[in-house]
Each structure stands twice: as C-alpha cells, then as structure tokens.
C-alpha cells in the first residue's frame, strides 16, 4: 500500500513516496546511513518487522523503491521471504540499468508480487513481478498499490494526480500531503486497519542526496515528526 511520484530536470530528480501499512505493524525507523557489502554508502529506513526496507538512495545517485502488488491475487505465492530484503540487495549498484539486470537474474520465486523502480540521473526503470513472471513496465505516475479495492483506489489517486495544473516538486508535495480528509482512497490514507505511516521526499542533485521523512502519528492525529538526512554523491 503505497503511492509514488517523481520529477526530473537536467540537474537531478526528486522522488515522493507515501508508505501505507497495517496499524498492527511496528513503526518503521527513519532513514539512516548504512554501508552495502561492496562499501557503497546509502540511506534507507528500516522495517523492524521484516528487517528490510521499501526505499533507498545511495552515493551513486541511485534510488530504488518497491511497491507491493496486492492486486495480483491469482499469482500470489505463500512463501515468507520479505520483499523489503530484496531492495537491500541493490544498495551497492551504480545505476538503474545495473539494478534491473541483477533483478532479472534473481530467482524471485520466494517473493510475493511486487513492482520495483530504479532511478538515476539518466533512467527511470520499472519492473513488475506477478509471482510467476517478470516484465518491464512503462513508467507512468502515479504508481500506487493497495490491499483494499485496488482499482477504485488507483482511479481515485490517478484522478487527483491529473488535476494538478503542472507537475513540479511543489505540486507533488501537495499531492503527497493531501488536502482532502484522509480515507481509504486518498494519497495520505487512513482506514480502520491501515494508514499512511510515512511520507518521503528524496532529492538527488549533482553533489548531494537529501531525504525529508515525515513520520505520521496513529490515525494521522497530530503533527508528523520530521526527520532529515543527507548523503554526499560520489563523482
């Protein structure tokens, strides 16, 4: 359950990602500096329940994001391996093409369905695993997922996206924040069993990546807690 948008120009790119999860799960830890097996430094939040993450940005200027494909019910398998651990496998990659090549050489039979997005200064690549087969998709914002009435939720969030007068970091930040009271269909979501738990805004420029992470309160009651982290980009 997530919604993702992005913006690009000649200097870099920005990613907006709302993570929705069940209210019974542990609260995620905000982005922190980590080091991949090959020595690459990266930022990523942590999911204490599964030990993985849904998003990272590294010192090569690469961002990797994962959205669950809850609507692929027919192909869903029953294995237990966390999809969030898969994201960490790409922390040491140098660019988006490398991520997709490695993903296609990965045996994904142990993972439930997902969409993986790899972004660098030149490419934005989307790969979908339906639980049986891997396929490339044309990047089309917003990317969204939901375990509840997926088609209706997707339609609502896409309609709101199309209402934006221009696609710009300011309008995408507003889209991510949501102006309407939160429901199961809004981008900043709340329903009895699940809610938006964090809103991420990652900016990758020529020399630095910054991460603004807004940690939401239960039932979206009260102000969010704001976290900031940064990482120098390796030239």
PDB file of N, CA and C in Angstrom, residues 97-139:
ATOM      1  N   UNK A  97      20.176   0.678 -14.654  1.00  0.00           N
ATOM      2  CA  UNK A  97      20.293  -0.472 -15.558  1.00  0.00           C
ATOM      3  C   UNK A  97      20.906  -1.660 -14.831  1.00  0.00           C
ATOM      4  N   UNK A  98      21.890  -1.402 -13.984  1.00  0.00           N
ATOM      5  CA  UNK A  98      22.525  -2.475 -13.212  1.00  0.00           C
ATOM      6  C   UNK A  98      21.511  -3.148 -12.286  1.00  0.00           C
ATOM      7  N   UNK A  99      20.632  -2.351 -11.674  1.00  0.00           N
ATOM      8  CA  UNK A  99      19.612  -2.913 -10.791  1.00  0.00           C
ATOM      9  C   UNK A  99      18.702  -3.864 -11.551  1.00  0.00           C
ATOM     10  N   UNK A 100      18.220  -3.429 -12.709  1.00  0.00           N
ATOM     11  CA  UNK A 100      17.272  -4.250 -13.466  1.00  0.00           C
ATOM     12  C   UNK A 100      17.939  -5.519 -13.986  1.00  0.00           C
ATOM     13  N   UNK A 101      19.181  -5.414 -14.424  1.00  0.00           N
ATOM     14  CA  UNK A 101      19.902  -6.613 -14.880  1.00  0.00           C
ATOM     15  C   UNK A 101      20.046  -7.612 -13.744  1.00  0.00           C
ATOM     16  N   UNK A 102      20.394  -7.117 -12.567  1.00  0.00           N
ATOM     17  CA  UNK A 102      20.552  -8.014 -11.414  1.00  0.00           C
ATOM     18  C   UNK A 102      19.216  -8.604 -11.011  1.00  0.00           C
ATOM     19  N   UNK A 103      18.156  -7.806 -11.064  1.00  0.00           N
ATOM     20  CA  UNK A 103      16.831  -8.305 -10.711  1.00  0.00           C
ATOM     21  C   UNK A 103      16.400  -9.424 -11.641  1.00  0.00           C
ATOM     22  N   UNK A 104      16.651  -9.251 -12.923  1.00  0.00           N
ATOM     23  CA  UNK A 104      16.238 -10.267 -13.892  1.00  0.00           C
ATOM     24  C   UNK A 104      17.024 -11.567 -13.742  1.00  0.00           C
ATOM     25  N   UNK A 105      18.184 -11.483 -13.110  1.00  0.00           N
ATOM     26  CA  UNK A 105      18.975 -12.679 -12.845  1.00  0.00           C
ATOM     27  C   UNK A 105      18.721 -13.246 -11.448  1.00  0.00           C
ATOM     28  N   UNK A 106      17.764 -12.668 -10.741  1.00  0.00           N
ATOM     29  CA  UNK A 106      17.421 -13.120  -9.404  1.00  0.00           C
ATOM     30  C   UNK A 106      16.261 -14.107  -9.458  1.00  0.00           C
ATOM     31  N   UNK A 107      16.363 -15.175  -8.705  1.00  0.00           N
ATOM     32  CA  UNK A 107      15.247 -16.112  -8.579  1.00  0.00           C
ATOM     33  C   UNK A 107      14.231 -15.501  -7.613  1.00  0.00           C
ATOM     34  N   UNK A 108      13.129 -15.018  -8.161  1.00  0.00           N
ATOM     35  CA  UNK A 108      12.129 -14.325  -7.346  1.00  0.00           C
ATOM     36  C   UNK A 108      10.985 -15.226  -6.900  1.00  0.00           C
ATOM     37  N   UNK A 109      11.139 -16.526  -7.075  1.00  0.00           N
ATOM     38  CA  UNK A 109      10.063 -17.449  -6.720  1.00  0.00           C
ATOM     39  C   UNK A 109       9.701 -17.378  -5.244  1.00  0.00           C
ATOM     40  N   UNK A 110      10.622 -16.929  -4.420  1.00  0.00           N
ATOM     41  CA  UNK A 110      10.367 -16.867  -2.976  1.00  0.00           C
ATOM     42  C   UNK A 110       9.719 -15.555  -2.542  1.00  0.00           C
ATOM     43  N   UNK A 111       9.430 -14.665  -3.499  1.00  0.00           N
ATOM     44  CA  UNK A 111       8.821 -13.379  -3.179  1.00  0.00           C
ATOM     45  C   UNK A 111       7.399 -13.294  -3.704  1.00  0.00           C
ATOM     46  N   UNK A 112       6.547 -12.641  -2.937  1.00  0.00           N
ATOM     47  CA  UNK A 112       5.224 -12.303  -3.444  1.00  0.00           C
ATOM     48  C   UNK A 112       5.344 -11.173  -4.464  1.00  0.00           C
ATOM     49  N   UNK A 113       4.245 -10.876  -5.145  1.00  0.00           N
ATOM     50  CA  UNK A 113       4.255  -9.926  -6.262  1.00  0.00           C
ATOM     51  C   UNK A 113       4.692  -8.531  -5.811  1.00  0.00           C
ATOM     52  N   UNK A 114       5.450  -7.849  -6.701  1.00  0.00           N
ATOM     53  CA  UNK A 114       5.930  -6.505  -6.383  1.00  0.00           C
ATOM     54  C   UNK A 114       6.205  -5.729  -7.663  1.00  0.00           C
ATOM     55  N   UNK A 115       6.316  -4.415  -7.507  1.00  0.00           N
ATOM     56  CA  UNK A 115       6.836  -3.518  -8.544  1.00  0.00           C
ATOM     57  C   UNK A 115       8.101  -2.894  -8.004  1.00  0.00           C
ATOM     58  N   UNK A 116       9.187  -2.970  -8.762  1.00  0.00           N
ATOM     59  CA  UNK A 116      10.457  -2.376  -8.342  1.00  0.00           C
ATOM     60  C   UNK A 116      10.819  -1.251  -9.306  1.00  0.00           C
ATOM     61  N   UNK A 117      11.196  -0.107  -8.729  1.00  0.00           N
ATOM     62  CA  UNK A 117      11.537   1.078  -9.508  1.00  0.00           C
ATOM     63  C   UNK A 117      12.988   1.450  -9.221  1.00  0.00           C
ATOM     64  N   UNK A 118      13.759   1.670 -10.268  1.00  0.00           N
ATOM     65  CA  UNK A 118      15.160   2.084 -10.140  1.00  0.00           C
ATOM     66  C   UNK A 118      15.337   3.396 -10.902  1.00  0.00           C
ATOM     67  N   UNK A 119      15.876   4.404 -10.216  1.00  0.00           N
ATOM     68  CA  UNK A 119      16.005   5.749 -10.784  1.00  0.00           C
ATOM     69  C   UNK A 119      17.433   6.251 -10.602  1.00  0.00           C
ATOM     70  N   UNK A 120      17.996   6.805 -11.672  1.00  0.00           N
ATOM     71  CA  UNK A 120      19.237   7.560 -11.557  1.00  0.00           C
ATOM     72  C   UNK A 120      19.086   8.836 -12.387  1.00  0.00           C
ATOM     73  N   UNK A 121      20.161   9.547 -12.637  1.00  0.00           N
ATOM     74  CA  UNK A 121      20.057  10.822 -13.355  1.00  0.00           C
ATOM     75  C   UNK A 121      19.631  10.654 -14.811  1.00  0.00           C
ATOM     76  N   UNK A 122      19.775   9.448 -15.354  1.00  0.00           N
ATOM     77  CA  UNK A 122      19.503   9.225 -16.774  1.00  0.00           C
ATOM     78  C   UNK A 122      18.298   8.329 -17.043  1.00  0.00           C
ATOM     79  N   UNK A 123      17.996   7.424 -16.148  1.00  0.00           N
ATOM     80  CA  UNK A 123      16.962   6.427 -16.400  1.00  0.00           C
ATOM     81  C   UNK A 123      15.990   6.314 -15.243  1.00  0.00           C
ATOM     82  N   UNK A 124      14.766   5.947 -15.577  1.00  0.00           N
ATOM     83  CA  UNK A 124      13.763   5.555 -14.604  1.00  0.00           C
ATOM     84  C   UNK A 124      13.140   4.275 -15.146  1.00  0.00           C
ATOM     85  N   UNK A 125      13.437   3.149 -14.504  1.00  0.00           N
ATOM     86  CA  UNK A 125      13.049   1.840 -14.995  1.00  0.00           C
ATOM     87  C   UNK A 125      12.118   1.157 -14.006  1.00  0.00           C
ATOM     88  N   UNK A 126      11.092   0.502 -14.536  1.00  0.00           N
ATOM     89  CA  UNK A 126      10.091  -0.162 -13.701  1.00  0.00           C
ATOM     90  C   UNK A 126       9.980  -1.617 -14.125  1.00  0.00           C
ATOM     91  N   UNK A 127      10.093  -2.501 -13.150  1.00  0.00           N
ATOM     92  CA  UNK A 127       9.989  -3.941 -13.398  1.00  0.00           C
ATOM     93  C   UNK A 127       8.920  -4.520 -12.474  1.00  0.00           C
ATOM     94  N   UNK A 128       8.071  -5.385 -13.035  1.00  0.00           N
ATOM     95  CA  UNK A 128       6.963  -5.964 -12.274  1.00  0.00           C
ATOM     96  C   UNK A 128       7.109  -7.480 -12.181  1.00  0.00           C
ATOM     97  N   UNK A 129       6.930  -7.992 -10.972  1.00  0.00           N
ATOM     98  CA  UNK A 129       6.919  -9.439 -10.709  1.00  0.00           C
ATOM     99  C   UNK A 129       5.530  -9.797 -10.204  1.00  0.00           C
ATOM    100  N   UNK A 130       4.818 -10.675 -10.924  1.00  0.00           N
ATOM    101  CA  UNK A 130       3.450 -11.002 -10.540  1.00  0.00           C
ATOM    102  C   UNK A 130       3.354 -12.276  -9.705  1.00  0.00           C
ATOM    103  N   UNK A 131       4.495 -12.786  -9.283  1.00  0.00           N
ATOM    104  CA  UNK A 131       4.539 -14.028  -8.525  1.00  0.00           C
ATOM    105  C   UNK A 131       4.932 -15.209  -9.384  1.00  0.00           C
ATOM    106  N   UNK A 132       4.898 -15.004 -10.728  1.00  0.00           N
ATOM    107  CA  UNK A 132       5.275 -16.067 -11.659  1.00  0.00           C
ATOM    108  C   UNK A 132       6.249 -15.586 -12.736  1.00  0.00           C
ATOM    109  N   UNK A 133       6.005 -14.391 -13.268  1.00  0.00           N
ATOM    110  CA  UNK A 133       6.831 -13.882 -14.357  1.00  0.00           C
ATOM    111  C   UNK A 133       7.250 -12.446 -14.092  1.00  0.00           C
ATOM    112  N   UNK A 134       8.374 -12.054 -14.722  1.00  0.00           N
ATOM    113  CA  UNK A 134       8.908 -10.709 -14.621  1.00  0.00           C
ATOM    114  C   UNK A 134       8.649  -9.983 -15.937  1.00  0.00           C
ATOM    115  N   UNK A 135       8.271  -8.696 -15.867  1.00  0.00           N
ATOM    116  CA  UNK A 135       8.041  -7.928 -17.084  1.00  0.00           C
ATOM    117  C   UNK A 135       8.378  -6.466 -16.834  1.00  0.00           C
ATOM    118  N   UNK A 136       8.779  -5.769 -17.895  1.00  0.00           N
ATOM    119  CA  UNK A 136       9.070  -4.344 -17.804  1.00  0.00           C
ATOM    120  C   UNK A 136       7.785  -3.549 -18.020  1.00  0.00           C
ATOM    121  N   UNK A 137       7.671  -2.422 -17.326  1.00  0.00           N
ATOM    122  CA  UNK A 137       6.511  -1.559 -17.479  1.00  0.00           C
ATOM    123  C   UNK A 137       6.963  -0.152 -17.851  1.00  0.00           C
ATOM    124  N   UNK A 138       6.128   0.561 -18.577  1.00  0.00           N
ATOM    125  CA  UNK A 138       6.406   1.956 -18.903  1.00  0.00           C
ATOM    126  C   UNK A 138       6.150   2.802 -17.663  1.00  0.00           C
ATOM    127  N   UNK A 139       7.124   3.603 -17.231  1.00  0.00           N
ATOM    128  CA  UNK A 139       6.907   4.433 -16.035  1.00  0.00           C
ATOM    129  C   UNK A 139       5.764   5.415 -16.254  1.00  0.00           C
TER     130      UNK A 139
END
